[in-house]
Amino acid sequence: MRALLIRHPWIDMILDGKKTWEIRGSRTSIRETIGLIRIASGTVVGVCEVVDCVGPLSAEEFKHNARKAGMSLGQN
């Protein structure tokens, strides 16, 4: 099984269903169930289904979807 290493608190947000997008530096063609590994544990703590890969995002697209990635955009 393929797996993705994810840091705290992001992995907890994914497991809780609060984060549905994972932003990475490169695209993937993987479309399957993968394991989720908490950084430094070496243990698969959950699984998820990779269903799509989008991007790169424009600033407006990122702003519109920031919550899906577990981010909130602060007011300046």
Short mmCIF file of C-alpha atoms in Angstrom, two decimals:
data_model
loop_
_atom_site.label_atom_id
_atom_site.label_comp_id
_atom_site.label_asym_id
_atom_site.label_seq_id
_atom_site.Cartn_x
_atom_site.Cartn_y
_atom_site.Cartn_z
CA MET A 1 0.00 0.00 0.00
CA ARG A 2 1.24 3.48 -0.83
CA ALA A 3 1.21 6.00 2.00
CA LEU A 4 1.61 9.69 2.70
CA LEU A 5 3.58 11.15 5.62
CA ILE A 6 1.63 13.98 7.26
CA ARG A 7 2.49 16.23 10.20
CA HIS A 8 0.36 17.04 13.23
CA PRO A 9 -2.13 18.82 13.37
CA TRP A 10 -2.95 18.24 9.68
CA ILE A 11 -3.25 14.47 9.95
CA ASP A 12 -5.72 14.78 12.83
CA MET A 13 -7.82 17.20 10.78
CA ILE A 14 -7.86 14.72 7.89
CA LEU A 15 -8.85 11.84 10.17
CA ASP A 16 -11.61 14.00 11.71
CA GLY A 17 -12.96 14.87 8.24
CA LYS A 18 -12.17 18.60 8.69
CA LYS A 19 -9.47 18.65 5.99
CA THR A 20 -10.38 17.16 2.63
CA TRP A 21 -7.57 18.58 0.49
CA GLU A 22 -3.85 17.93 0.94
CA ILE A 23 -1.62 20.46 -0.78
CA ARG A 24 1.70 19.15 -2.07
CA GLY A 25 4.50 20.57 -4.18
CA SER A 26 3.96 18.25 -7.11
CA ARG A 27 1.10 16.55 -8.94
CA THR A 28 0.30 12.85 -8.65
CA SER A 29 -1.39 10.38 -10.95
CA ILE A 30 -2.30 8.10 -8.03
CA ARG A 31 -6.03 7.40 -7.71
CA GLU A 32 -6.43 4.73 -5.06
CA THR A 33 -6.66 4.09 -1.34
CA ILE A 34 -3.49 5.18 0.48
CA GLY A 35 -2.28 4.95 4.05
CA LEU A 36 -1.83 8.02 6.23
CA ILE A 37 1.29 7.99 8.41
CA ARG A 38 1.80 10.43 11.27
CA ILE A 39 5.31 11.91 10.90
CA ALA A 40 7.89 10.27 13.18
CA SER A 41 5.56 7.40 14.14
CA GLY A 42 6.14 5.13 11.16
CA THR A 43 2.63 3.79 11.76
CA VAL A 44 -0.34 3.93 9.41
CA VAL A 45 -3.05 5.66 11.48
CA GLY A 46 -5.73 5.82 8.80
CA VAL A 47 -6.49 5.50 5.12
CA CYS A 48 -8.07 7.74 2.51
CA GLU A 49 -9.05 7.60 -1.12
CA VAL A 50 -7.15 9.83 -3.55
CA VAL A 51 -9.81 10.82 -6.07
CA ASP A 52 -8.32 13.78 -7.92
CA CYS A 53 -5.37 16.12 -8.25
CA VAL A 54 -5.94 19.77 -9.15
CA GLY A 55 -3.67 22.72 -9.62
CA PRO A 56 -1.78 24.77 -9.74
CA LEU A 57 -4.37 27.04 -8.15
CA SER A 58 -4.71 30.75 -8.78
CA ALA A 59 -4.67 32.97 -5.69
CA GLU A 60 -8.46 33.33 -5.95
CA GLU A 61 -9.00 29.56 -6.26
CA PHE A 62 -6.74 28.97 -3.27
CA LYS A 63 -8.59 31.58 -1.20
CA HIS A 64 -11.95 30.07 -2.15
CA ASN A 65 -10.82 26.54 -1.15
CA ALA A 66 -8.49 27.25 1.80
CA ARG A 67 -10.82 25.63 4.35
CA LYS A 68 -10.73 22.33 2.44
CA ALA A 69 -6.98 22.36 3.05
CA GLY A 70 -7.47 23.06 6.76
CA MET A 71 -6.45 26.70 6.52
CA SER A 72 -8.20 29.90 7.43
CA LEU A 73 -7.18 33.12 5.79
CA GLY A 74 -6.61 35.85 8.37
CA GLN A 75 -8.10 39.30 8.01
CA ASN A 76 -5.46 42.01 7.46
#
